[in-house]
Short mmCIF file of C-alpha atoms in Angstrom, two decimals:
data_model
loop_
_atom_site.label_atom_id
_atom_site.label_comp_id
_atom_site.label_asym_id
_atom_site.label_seq_id
_atom_site.Cartn_x
_atom_site.Cartn_y
_atom_site.Cartn_z
CA MET T 28 -10.00 21.09 -26.17
CA LYS T 29 -8.90 18.98 -23.22
CA ARG T 30 -5.95 16.63 -23.51
CA ALA T 31 -5.55 13.25 -21.82
CA LEU T 32 -2.41 11.21 -21.32
CA VAL T 33 -3.27 7.52 -21.13
CA ILE T 34 -0.37 5.43 -19.83
CA GLY T 35 -0.94 1.87 -20.94
CA GLY T 36 -3.16 3.17 -23.71
CA HIS T 37 -2.64 0.11 -25.88
CA GLY T 38 -3.63 -2.56 -23.36
CA THR T 39 -7.10 -4.10 -23.09
CA LEU T 40 -8.24 -1.47 -20.60
CA GLY T 41 -6.27 1.39 -22.10
CA LYS T 42 -7.77 0.92 -25.54
CA ALA T 43 -11.28 0.98 -24.07
CA ILE T 44 -10.49 4.20 -22.21
CA VAL T 45 -9.04 5.81 -25.34
CA ALA T 46 -12.20 4.89 -27.26
CA LYS T 47 -14.35 6.62 -24.63
CA LEU T 48 -12.15 9.72 -24.67
CA ASN T 49 -12.38 9.87 -28.46
CA GLU T 50 -16.19 9.75 -28.23
CA LEU T 51 -16.02 12.70 -25.83
CA SER T 52 -13.74 14.70 -28.14
CA VAL T 53 -10.88 14.68 -25.67
CA GLU T 54 -7.51 14.75 -27.40
CA VAL T 55 -5.57 11.63 -26.45
CA VAL T 56 -1.88 11.04 -26.10
CA THR T 57 -0.85 7.48 -25.25
CA ALA T 58 2.27 6.16 -23.58
CA GLY T 59 3.48 2.63 -23.04
CA ARG T 60 6.56 0.52 -22.53
CA SER T 61 6.87 -0.34 -26.20
CA SER T 62 3.78 1.07 -27.93
CA GLY T 63 1.92 4.38 -27.89
CA ASP T 64 2.78 7.92 -28.91
CA TYR T 65 5.47 8.05 -26.23
CA GLN T 66 7.54 5.36 -24.56
CA VAL T 67 7.75 5.30 -20.77
CA ASP T 68 9.28 2.94 -18.24
CA MET T 69 7.15 3.39 -15.11
CA THR T 70 9.94 1.95 -12.96
CA SER T 71 12.25 4.83 -13.92
CA THR T 72 11.74 8.30 -12.49
CA ASP T 73 13.91 9.72 -15.27
CA SER T 74 11.62 8.13 -17.84
CA ILE T 75 8.49 9.53 -16.14
CA LYS T 76 10.07 13.01 -16.00
CA ALA T 77 11.01 12.79 -19.67
CA LEU T 78 7.43 11.79 -20.52
CA PHE T 79 5.91 14.81 -18.77
CA GLU T 80 8.49 17.10 -20.36
CA ALA T 81 7.61 15.69 -23.77
CA VAL T 82 3.82 15.53 -23.76
CA GLN T 83 3.09 19.11 -22.60
CA SER T 84 -0.29 20.56 -21.65
CA ILE T 85 -2.07 17.57 -20.14
CA ASP T 86 -5.39 17.85 -18.33
CA TYR T 87 -6.14 14.24 -17.49
CA VAL T 88 -3.51 11.69 -16.58
CA ILE T 89 -4.90 8.17 -16.68
CA VAL T 90 -2.86 5.11 -15.73
CA ALA T 91 -4.01 1.77 -17.10
CA ALA T 92 -0.68 0.03 -16.60
CA GLY T 93 1.47 -1.44 -13.87
CA GLN T 94 2.98 -4.86 -13.45
CA THR T 95 2.55 -7.07 -10.40
CA HIS T 96 4.14 -10.36 -9.46
CA TYR T 97 1.93 -13.36 -8.74
CA ALA T 98 3.44 -16.11 -6.62
CA LYS T 99 2.47 -18.47 -3.84
CA LEU T 100 3.23 -16.72 -0.56
CA GLU T 101 5.90 -19.28 0.32
CA GLU T 102 7.65 -18.40 -2.95
CA LEU T 103 7.13 -14.66 -2.64
CA THR T 104 10.46 -13.13 -1.69
CA PRO T 105 11.71 -9.63 -0.90
CA GLU T 106 13.32 -9.74 -4.35
CA ASN T 107 10.46 -10.82 -6.62
CA ASN T 108 7.98 -8.69 -4.64
CA MET T 109 9.93 -5.69 -5.94
CA ILE T 110 8.38 -6.19 -9.39
CA SER T 111 5.03 -5.01 -7.97
CA VAL T 112 6.68 -2.33 -5.85
CA GLN T 113 8.66 -0.78 -8.70
CA SER T 114 5.93 -0.91 -11.32
CA LYS T 115 2.33 -0.84 -10.13
CA LEU T 116 3.05 0.76 -6.76
CA LEU T 117 5.91 3.24 -7.15
CA GLY T 118 5.40 3.65 -10.89
CA GLN T 119 1.95 5.10 -10.27
CA VAL T 120 2.90 7.05 -7.13
CA ASN T 121 5.81 8.61 -9.00
CA ILE T 122 3.56 9.57 -11.92
CA VAL T 123 1.62 11.68 -9.42
CA LEU T 124 4.67 13.00 -7.51
CA ILE T 125 6.35 14.07 -10.73
CA GLY T 126 3.23 14.87 -12.72
CA GLN T 127 1.78 17.22 -10.07
CA HIS T 128 4.27 19.82 -11.28
CA TYR T 129 3.17 19.51 -14.94
CA VAL T 130 -0.58 18.84 -15.12
CA ASN T 131 -2.86 21.72 -16.07
CA ASP T 132 -4.98 23.59 -13.50
CA LYS T 133 -8.15 21.64 -12.66
CA GLY T 134 -6.66 18.54 -14.23
CA SER T 135 -6.82 15.06 -12.74
CA PHE T 136 -4.94 11.85 -12.09
CA THR T 137 -6.67 8.46 -12.20
CA LEU T 138 -4.70 5.46 -10.98
CA VAL T 139 -5.56 1.77 -11.13
CA SER T 140 -5.71 -0.63 -8.20
CA GLY T 141 -7.83 -3.81 -8.17
CA ILE T 142 -10.34 -6.05 -6.42
CA ILE T 143 -7.64 -8.34 -4.97
CA LYS T 144 -7.14 -5.80 -2.19
CA ASP T 145 -10.70 -6.38 -0.99
CA HIS T 146 -11.08 -10.01 -2.02
CA PRO T 147 -7.71 -11.75 -1.94
CA ILE T 148 -6.88 -14.62 -4.26
CA ALA T 149 -4.16 -17.24 -4.03
CA GLN T 150 -0.79 -15.87 -5.15
CA GLY T 151 -2.13 -12.33 -4.93
CA ALA T 152 -0.46 -10.91 -1.80
CA SER T 153 2.02 -8.80 -3.74
CA SER T 154 -0.70 -7.40 -5.97
CA ALA T 155 -2.94 -6.70 -2.96
CA MET T 156 -0.08 -4.81 -1.33
CA ALA T 157 0.34 -2.60 -4.41
CA ASN T 158 -3.42 -2.01 -4.70
CA GLY T 159 -3.71 -1.05 -1.04
CA ALA T 160 -0.85 1.41 -1.37
CA ILE T 161 -2.41 3.02 -4.45
CA ASP T 162 -5.89 3.43 -2.95
CA ALA T 163 -4.47 4.91 0.27
CA PHE T 164 -2.00 7.18 -1.50
CA ALA T 165 -4.68 8.49 -3.86
CA LYS T 166 -6.99 9.25 -0.95
CA ALA T 167 -4.33 11.09 1.05
CA ALA T 168 -2.41 12.86 -1.72
CA ALA T 169 -5.59 14.16 -3.35
CA TYR T 170 -6.21 16.63 -0.53
CA GLU T 171 -2.80 18.24 -0.97
CA LEU T 172 -2.81 18.64 -4.74
CA PRO T 173 -2.63 22.29 -5.86
CA ARG T 174 -4.51 24.27 -8.54
CA GLY T 175 -7.73 22.26 -8.35
CA ILE T 176 -6.06 19.08 -9.53
CA ARG T 177 -7.95 15.93 -8.53
CA LEU T 178 -6.77 12.38 -7.85
CA ASN T 179 -8.69 9.09 -7.63
CA SER T 180 -8.10 5.39 -8.08
CA VAL T 181 -10.26 2.88 -9.91
CA SER T 182 -10.38 -0.65 -8.53
CA PRO T 183 -11.71 -3.04 -11.17
CA ASN T 184 -12.94 -6.59 -10.84
CA LEU T 185 -11.70 -9.26 -13.24
CA PHE T 186 -12.49 -8.23 -16.83
CA GLU T 187 -15.00 -10.33 -18.76
CA GLU T 188 -12.51 -10.25 -21.61
CA SER T 189 -9.90 -12.16 -19.57
CA ALA T 190 -12.26 -14.17 -17.36
CA GLU T 191 -11.70 -17.46 -19.16
CA LYS T 192 -7.92 -17.14 -18.96
CA TYR T 193 -7.84 -16.39 -15.23
CA ARG T 194 -10.88 -18.42 -14.17
CA ASP T 195 -8.99 -20.75 -11.83
CA PHE T 196 -7.60 -17.83 -9.84
CA PHE T 197 -10.86 -15.90 -9.59
CA MET T 198 -13.34 -18.66 -8.79
CA GLY T 199 -16.82 -17.24 -8.44
CA PHE T 200 -15.84 -13.65 -9.09
CA ASN T 201 -18.39 -11.86 -11.26
CA PRO T 202 -16.35 -10.42 -14.12
CA VAL T 203 -17.20 -6.99 -15.50
CA PRO T 204 -16.99 -5.81 -19.11
CA VAL T 205 -13.87 -3.74 -19.65
CA GLU T 206 -16.12 -1.09 -21.22
CA ARG T 207 -17.73 -0.51 -17.79
CA VAL T 208 -14.32 -0.13 -16.18
CA ALA T 209 -13.24 2.29 -18.90
CA ASN T 210 -16.37 4.32 -18.27
CA THR T 211 -15.47 4.61 -14.59
CA PHE T 212 -12.05 5.95 -15.53
CA ILE T 213 -13.90 8.67 -17.45
CA GLN T 214 -16.08 9.35 -14.40
CA SER T 215 -12.97 9.80 -12.29
CA ALA T 216 -10.93 11.79 -14.81
CA LEU T 217 -13.63 14.14 -16.09
CA GLY T 218 -15.97 14.36 -13.07
CA ILE T 219 -15.70 16.46 -9.92
CA GLU T 220 -14.82 13.86 -7.28
CA THR T 221 -11.41 13.55 -5.65
CA ALA T 222 -9.74 11.32 -3.03
CA GLN T 223 -12.03 8.45 -4.00
CA THR T 224 -11.61 4.81 -4.89
CA PHE T 225 -14.14 3.89 -7.57
CA LYS T 226 -14.88 0.18 -7.24
CA VAL T 227 -16.16 -1.57 -10.37
CA TYR T 228 -17.15 -4.87 -8.83
CA MET U 29 5.91 -21.08 27.40
CA LYS U 30 5.22 -18.98 24.31
CA ARG U 31 7.87 -16.62 22.95
CA ALA U 32 7.26 -13.25 21.31
CA LEU U 33 9.61 -11.20 19.18
CA VAL U 34 8.80 -7.50 19.48
CA ILE U 35 10.52 -5.42 16.82
CA GLY U 36 10.65 -1.87 18.07
CA GLY U 37 10.29 -3.17 21.62
CA HIS U 38 11.91 -0.11 23.15
CA GLY U 39 9.71 2.56 21.56
CA THR U 40 6.65 4.09 23.23
CA LEU U 41 4.34 1.48 21.75
CA GLY U 42 6.81 -1.40 21.93
CA LYS U 43 7.43 -0.91 25.64
CA ALA U 44 3.68 -0.96 26.33
CA ILE U 45 3.34 -4.20 24.32
CA VAL U 46 6.25 -5.80 26.16
CA ALA U 47 4.67 -4.88 29.50
CA LYS U 48 1.41 -6.61 28.46
CA LEU U 49 3.28 -9.72 27.30
CA ASN U 50 5.15 -9.86 30.60
CA GLU U 51 1.84 -9.76 32.50
CA LEU U 52 0.67 -12.70 30.40
CA SER U 53 3.83 -14.71 31.08
CA VAL U 54 4.90 -14.68 27.44
CA GLU U 55 8.66 -14.73 27.07
CA VAL U 56 9.77 -11.61 25.20
CA VAL U 57 12.68 -11.02 22.89
CA THR U 58 13.08 -7.46 21.64
CA ALA U 59 14.78 -6.14 18.53
CA GLY U 60 15.51 -2.61 17.44
CA ARG U 61 17.80 -0.49 15.33
CA SER U 62 20.06 0.37 18.25
CA SER U 63 18.40 -1.04 21.37
CA GLY U 64 16.84 -4.35 22.35
CA ASP U 65 18.11 -7.90 22.73
CA TYR U 66 18.91 -8.03 19.02
CA GLN U 67 19.71 -5.34 16.49
CA VAL U 68 17.84 -5.27 13.20
CA ASP U 69 17.73 -2.91 10.25
CA MET U 70 14.26 -3.37 8.78
CA THR U 71 15.42 -1.93 5.47
CA SER U 72 17.88 -4.80 5.01
CA THR U 73 16.66 -8.28 4.08
CA ASP U 74 20.00 -9.69 5.24
CA SER U 75 19.49 -8.10 8.63
CA ILE U 76 15.94 -9.51 8.91
CA LYS U 77 17.19 -12.98 7.94
CA ALA U 78 19.97 -12.76 10.50
CA LEU U 79 17.43 -11.76 13.16
CA PHE U 80 15.20 -14.79 12.52
CA GLU U 81 18.24 -17.08 12.46
CA ALA U 82 19.36 -15.67 15.79
CA VAL U 83 16.16 -15.51 17.84
CA GLN U 84 14.93 -19.10 17.27
CA SER U 85 11.57 -20.57 18.30
CA ILE U 86 9.26 -17.57 18.00
CA ASP U 87 5.48 -17.86 18.31
CA TYR U 88 4.40 -14.25 18.01
CA VAL U 89 6.12 -11.69 15.80
CA ILE U 90 5.00 -8.17 16.64
CA VAL U 91 6.19 -5.12 14.74
CA ALA U 92 5.98 -1.77 16.51
CA ALA U 93 8.49 -0.03 14.29
CA GLY U 94 8.80 1.45 10.83
CA GLN U 95 9.84 4.87 9.65
CA THR U 96 7.79 7.08 7.32
CA HIS U 97 8.62 10.37 5.66
CA TYR U 98 6.37 13.36 6.26
CA ALA U 99 6.47 16.10 3.67
CA LYS U 100 4.15 18.47 1.87
CA LEU U 101 3.00 16.72 -1.29
CA GLU U 102 4.75 19.28 -3.48
CA GLU U 103 8.00 18.41 -1.71
CA LEU U 104 7.41 14.66 -1.67
CA THR U 105 9.68 13.14 -4.29
CA PRO U 106 10.30 9.63 -5.63
CA GLU U 107 13.53 9.75 -3.61
CA ASN U 108 12.36 10.83 -0.15
CA ASN U 109 9.21 8.70 -0.45
CA MET U 110 11.57 5.70 -0.44
CA ILE U 111 12.13 6.21 3.30
CA SER U 112 8.57 5.02 3.94
CA VAL U 113 8.79 2.35 1.26
CA GLN U 114 12.01 0.80 2.56
CA SER U 115 11.15 0.93 6.25
CA LYS U 116 7.47 0.86 7.21
CA LEU U 117 6.24 -0.76 4.00
CA LEU U 118 8.86 -3.24 2.77
CA GLY U 119 10.47 -3.64 6.18
CA GLN U 120 7.24 -5.09 7.54
CA VAL U 121 6.33 -7.04 4.39
CA ASN U 122 9.80 -8.60 4.37
CA ILE U 123 9.52 -9.55 8.04
CA VAL U 124 6.52 -11.69 7.01
CA LEU U 125 8.02 -12.99 3.75
CA ILE U 126 11.20 -14.07 5.53
CA GLY U 127 9.67 -14.88 8.91
CA GLN U 128 7.00 -17.22 7.47
CA HIS U 129 9.75 -19.82 7.12
CA TYR U 130 10.82 -19.51 10.79
CA VAL U 131 7.77 -18.85 12.99
CA ASN U 132 6.37 -21.74 15.02
CA ASP U 133 3.20 -23.59 14.03
CA LYS U 134 0.08 -21.65 15.07
CA GLY U 135 2.20 -18.55 15.54
CA SER U 136 1.24 -15.06 14.39
CA PHE U 137 2.46 -11.85 12.82
CA THR U 138 1.07 -8.47 13.86
CA LEU U 139 2.07 -5.46 11.76
CA VAL U 140 1.42 -1.78 12.35
CA SER U 141 -0.31 0.62 9.97
CA GLY U 142 -2.11 3.80 11.11
CA ILE U 143 -5.17 6.03 11.01
CA ILE U 144 -3.71 8.32 8.33
CA LYS U 145 -4.80 5.79 5.71
CA ASP U 146 -8.45 6.35 6.67
CA HIS U 147 -8.20 9.99 7.73
CA PRO U 148 -5.42 11.73 5.82
CA ILE U 149 -3.45 14.60 7.33
CA ALA U 150 -1.30 17.23 5.64
CA GLN U 151 2.15 15.87 4.76
CA GLY U 152 0.88 12.32 5.30
CA ALA U 153 0.58 10.90 1.76
CA SER U 154 3.72 8.80 2.02
CA SER U 155 2.66 7.41 5.37
CA ALA U 156 -0.87 6.69 4.08
CA MET U 157 0.65 4.80 1.15
CA ALA U 158 2.67 2.59 3.49
CA ASN U 159 -0.31 2.00 5.80
CA GLY U 160 -2.54 1.03 2.89
CA ALA U 161 0.02 -1.43 1.60
CA ILE U 162 0.41 -3.03 5.02
CA ASP U 163 -3.33 -3.44 5.67
CA ALA U 164 -3.91 -4.92 2.21
CA PHE U 165 -0.85 -7.18 2.33
CA ALA U 166 -1.81 -8.51 5.77
CA LYS U 167 -5.33 -9.25 4.60
CA ALA U 168 -4.20 -11.12 1.47
CA ALA U 169 -1.08 -12.88 2.74
CA ALA U 170 -2.85 -14.17 5.85
CA TYR U 171 -4.91 -16.64 3.82
CA GLU U 172 -1.82 -18.24 2.34
CA LEU U 173 0.26 -18.65 5.49
CA PRO U 174 1.00 -22.29 6.33
CA ARG U 175 0.87 -24.26 9.60
CA GLY U 176 -1.92 -22.27 11.23
CA ILE U 177 0.13 -19.09 11.29
CA ARG U 178 -1.99 -15.93 11.46
CA LEU U 179 -1.39 -12.37 10.26
CA ASN U 180 -3.12 -9.10 11.12
CA SER U 181 -2.38 -5.41 11.18
CA VAL U 182 -3.19 -2.90 13.89
CA SER U 183 -4.04 0.63 12.80
CA PRO U 184 -3.71 3.03 15.74
CA ASN U 185 -4.93 6.58 16.14
CA LEU U 186 -2.60 9.26 17.46
CA PHE U 187 -1.29 8.23 20.90
CA GLU U 188 -2.34 10.34 23.90
CA GLU U 189 1.31 10.27 24.93
CA SER U 190 2.38 12.16 21.79
CA ALA U 191 -0.82 14.16 21.22
CA GLU U 192 0.64 17.46 22.43
CA LYS U 193 3.69 17.15 20.20
CA TYR U 194 1.71 16.38 17.02
CA ARG U 195 -1.40 18.42 17.80
CA ASP U 196 -1.09 20.74 14.80
CA PHE U 197 -1.01 17.80 12.38
CA PHE U 198 -3.89 15.89 13.95
CA MET U 199 -6.41 18.65 14.63
CA GLY U 200 -9.51 17.22 16.24
CA PHE U 201 -8.32 13.63 16.25
CA ASN U 202 -9.28 11.85 19.48
CA PRO U 203 -6.00 10.41 20.74
CA VAL U 204 -5.97 6.98 22.38
CA PRO U 205 -3.82 5.81 25.29
CA VAL U 206 -0.90 3.73 24.04
CA GLU U 207 -1.94 1.09 26.58
CA ARG U 208 -5.15 0.52 24.58
CA VAL U 209 -3.19 0.13 21.37
CA ALA U 210 -0.79 -2.30 23.05
CA ASN U 211 -3.76 -4.33 24.24
CA THR U 212 -5.01 -4.63 20.66
CA PHE U 213 -1.62 -5.96 19.58
CA ILE U 214 -2.12 -8.68 22.21
CA GLN U 215 -5.62 -9.36 20.84
CA SER U 216 -4.16 -9.81 17.37
CA ALA U 217 -1.06 -11.79 18.37
CA LEU U 218 -2.63 -14.15 20.92
CA GLY U 219 -6.24 -14.37 19.67
CA ILE U 220 -7.74 -16.47 16.89
CA GLU U 221 -8.43 -13.88 14.18
CA THR U 222 -6.47 -13.58 10.97
CA ALA U 223 -6.50 -11.35 7.86
CA GLN U 224 -7.90 -8.47 9.92
CA THR U 225 -7.06 -4.82 10.43
CA PHE U 226 -7.72 -3.91 14.05
CA LYS U 227 -8.52 -0.20 14.19
CA VAL U 228 -7.89 1.55 17.51
CA TYR U 229 -9.55 4.87 16.77
#
């Protein structure tokens, strides 16, 4: 039986991914800042190391977490931009850099980026930066992973489930059901592709 | 007379850009870690702020600098990856975040990324990450810049001038003369386009 580690497994997206994995009889371990089977602080390399030491025997690492800072560009500063850098950007990169030494042969990493990289929105420059870093890192790092381990990113559109809340920021975007995004995480994690960005737009 | 600030103005690329600007009768101020009219440490926000305070009245900010760390993925760590994050990634992002409050109306920022984002090479994951962040940040932040200020990135291929030295890392890449890359920096800095990545491949 294959085992998946879903970081952010109790968020809107994470829960949908866990449901899909359960349907497929993949054993699921979840991790989150405050909920889940294990606690992890993505901004701490010690915390990420401790997570991989604790979970043991993981085939599929799936990240459905990562904070970004939204601010008007004029109010975006080197300091508040670090929220995105430490969490969504370096948090995910470090999960791969550390996790590469733990994940099972022929396992996979699936990271999350987002549509803002391709279609910017107001106040989204910091998020776009993090997304661009993740897509490019996944593409490059994938080719150097050992033991048949794969690595992709999934770039989702706005979720239907949060479309009303964020409508004013995503004018005219066509939201997608989170279930479709979750399915694409499965495609990345359990399929054969590597070094790809799966866009769910 | 327009004034350009070229950060990294004494490197291979920077010197070629300065030569082009001189031909076009643009006044040039250079900055670098140890050479140039002004010294700047891109990894320090205080140093970047001090630079913009000192240079005064700048129309075109051009970055031809930024360090990245090359390492086999298995030897890339959260710690040594920070070299790329602090310098090429955040150094350039912070030049825009800080410089947006100083640059003249209808001025421009031109950042540097690189072909490794699109065509990964061994030991290049950290560099690809930085390049991806820069291209995505430039695209998103450009639309929020005030006062007609523009922002683009230039993504160069391997330079002909360093092709022999790096041949084993860039097998089969078609190197481009640095003069062509410098010309594209002029196209970005002095043209009308914004939110673009100019690829010189």
